[in-house]
Short mmCIF file of C-alpha atoms in Angstrom, two decimals:
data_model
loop_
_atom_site.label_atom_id
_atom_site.label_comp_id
_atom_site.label_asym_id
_atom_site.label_seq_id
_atom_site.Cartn_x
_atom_site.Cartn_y
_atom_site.Cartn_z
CA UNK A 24 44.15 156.05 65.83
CA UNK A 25 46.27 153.10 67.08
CA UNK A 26 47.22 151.66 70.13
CA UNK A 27 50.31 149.88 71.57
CA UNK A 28 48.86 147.77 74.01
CA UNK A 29 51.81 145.72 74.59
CA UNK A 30 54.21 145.43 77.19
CA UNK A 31 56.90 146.60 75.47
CA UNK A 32 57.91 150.09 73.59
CA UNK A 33 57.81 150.01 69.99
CA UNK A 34 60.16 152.95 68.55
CA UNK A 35 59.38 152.03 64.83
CA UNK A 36 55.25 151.02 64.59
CA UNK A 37 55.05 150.92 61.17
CA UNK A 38 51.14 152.08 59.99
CA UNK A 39 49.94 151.01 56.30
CA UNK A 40 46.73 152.50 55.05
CA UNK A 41 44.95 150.75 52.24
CA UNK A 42 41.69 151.07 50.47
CA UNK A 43 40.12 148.46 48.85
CA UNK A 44 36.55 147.67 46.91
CA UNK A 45 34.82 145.34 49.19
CA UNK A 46 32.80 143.73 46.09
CA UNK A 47 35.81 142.65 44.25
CA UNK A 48 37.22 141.09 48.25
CA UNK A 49 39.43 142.34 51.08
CA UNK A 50 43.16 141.22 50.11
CA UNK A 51 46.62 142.43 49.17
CA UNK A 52 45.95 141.86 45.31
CA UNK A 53 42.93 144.04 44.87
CA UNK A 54 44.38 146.87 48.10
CA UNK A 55 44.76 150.39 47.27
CA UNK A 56 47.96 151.96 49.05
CA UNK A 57 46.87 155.41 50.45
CA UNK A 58 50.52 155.43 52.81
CA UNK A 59 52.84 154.66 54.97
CA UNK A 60 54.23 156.30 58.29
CA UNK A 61 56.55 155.00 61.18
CA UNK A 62 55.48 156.05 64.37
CA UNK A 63 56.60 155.43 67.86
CA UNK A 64 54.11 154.33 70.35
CA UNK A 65 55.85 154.01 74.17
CA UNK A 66 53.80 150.45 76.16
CA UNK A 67 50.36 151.37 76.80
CA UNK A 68 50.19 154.43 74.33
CA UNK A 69 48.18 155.62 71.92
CA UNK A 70 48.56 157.99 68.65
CA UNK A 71 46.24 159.80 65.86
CA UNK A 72 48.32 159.18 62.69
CA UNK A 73 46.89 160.82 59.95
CA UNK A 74 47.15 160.49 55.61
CA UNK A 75 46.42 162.99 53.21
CA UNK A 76 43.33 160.94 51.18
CA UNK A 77 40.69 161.86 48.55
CA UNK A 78 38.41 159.00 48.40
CA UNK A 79 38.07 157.08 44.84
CA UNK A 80 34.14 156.39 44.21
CA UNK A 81 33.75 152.88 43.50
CA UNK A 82 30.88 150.13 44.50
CA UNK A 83 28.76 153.34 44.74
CA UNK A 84 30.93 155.25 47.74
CA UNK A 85 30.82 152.17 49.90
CA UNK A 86 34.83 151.16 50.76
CA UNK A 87 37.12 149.77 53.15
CA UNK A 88 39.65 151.05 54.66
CA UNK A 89 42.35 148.69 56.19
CA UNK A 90 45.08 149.45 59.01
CA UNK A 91 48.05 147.21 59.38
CA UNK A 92 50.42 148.46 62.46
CA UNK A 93 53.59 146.59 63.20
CA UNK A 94 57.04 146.52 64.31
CA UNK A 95 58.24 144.52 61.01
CA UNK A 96 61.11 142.78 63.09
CA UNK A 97 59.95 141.55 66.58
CA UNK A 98 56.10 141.83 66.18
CA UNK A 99 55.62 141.57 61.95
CA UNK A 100 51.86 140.73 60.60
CA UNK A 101 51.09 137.16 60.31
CA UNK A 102 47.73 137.54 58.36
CA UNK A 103 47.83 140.44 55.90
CA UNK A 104 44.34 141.87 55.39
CA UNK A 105 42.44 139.28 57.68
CA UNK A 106 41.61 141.29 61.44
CA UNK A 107 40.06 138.08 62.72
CA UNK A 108 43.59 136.12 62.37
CA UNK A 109 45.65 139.35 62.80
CA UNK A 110 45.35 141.66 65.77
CA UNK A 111 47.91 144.53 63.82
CA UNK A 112 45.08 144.33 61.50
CA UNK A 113 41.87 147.04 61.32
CA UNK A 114 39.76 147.17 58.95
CA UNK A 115 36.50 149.89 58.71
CA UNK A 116 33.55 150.23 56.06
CA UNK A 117 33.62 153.93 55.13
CA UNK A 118 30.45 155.12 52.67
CA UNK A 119 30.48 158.65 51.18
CA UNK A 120 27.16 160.22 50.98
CA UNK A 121 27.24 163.22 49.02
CA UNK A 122 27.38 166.77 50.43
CA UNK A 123 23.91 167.42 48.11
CA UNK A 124 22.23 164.28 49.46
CA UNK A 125 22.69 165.38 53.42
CA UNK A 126 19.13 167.03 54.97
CA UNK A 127 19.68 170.87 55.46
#
């Protein structure tokens, strides 16, 4: 899901889903491109974009999934990979449990 919550339209958000082993560290050398989409998000709007995904097990099922969404000419990333420094950065721990491990 991502947000515009700028002022301005952006015709052209540009969303880049990674994955990336968290044990080996979070940055474009070790990232894991799942895909890209352009999407356009009016001020104030708000969008599901979604990526066709099967999940790689590594560090025992426990990833991380990174967002970057920007306009790559008037509001580009400054801090690829870091959400503290970067606010078109998200970044979420996803685990997969196994269907066989899940109480009945």
């Amino acid at each position: 899901h991502v947000w515009n919550l700028g002022l301005a339209d952006c015709w052209a958000a540009h969303v880049d889903l990674y994955w990336c082993d968290p044990s080996v560290g979070i940055n474009p050398a070790v990232a894991n491109p799942i895909g890209s989409k352009v999407v356009p998000l009016a001020a104030g709007q708000h969008t599901a974009v979604s990526f066709d995904w099967t999940p790689v097990v590594v560090n025992q099922g426990h990833e991380c999934l990174v967002a970057q969404v920007y306009d790559p000419i008037s509001d580009p990333v400054v801090a690829p990979f870091n959400p503290v420094q970067d606010r078109h950065i998200g970044q979420r721990i996803a685990a997969r449990v196994p269907a066989n491990s899940l109480p009945r």
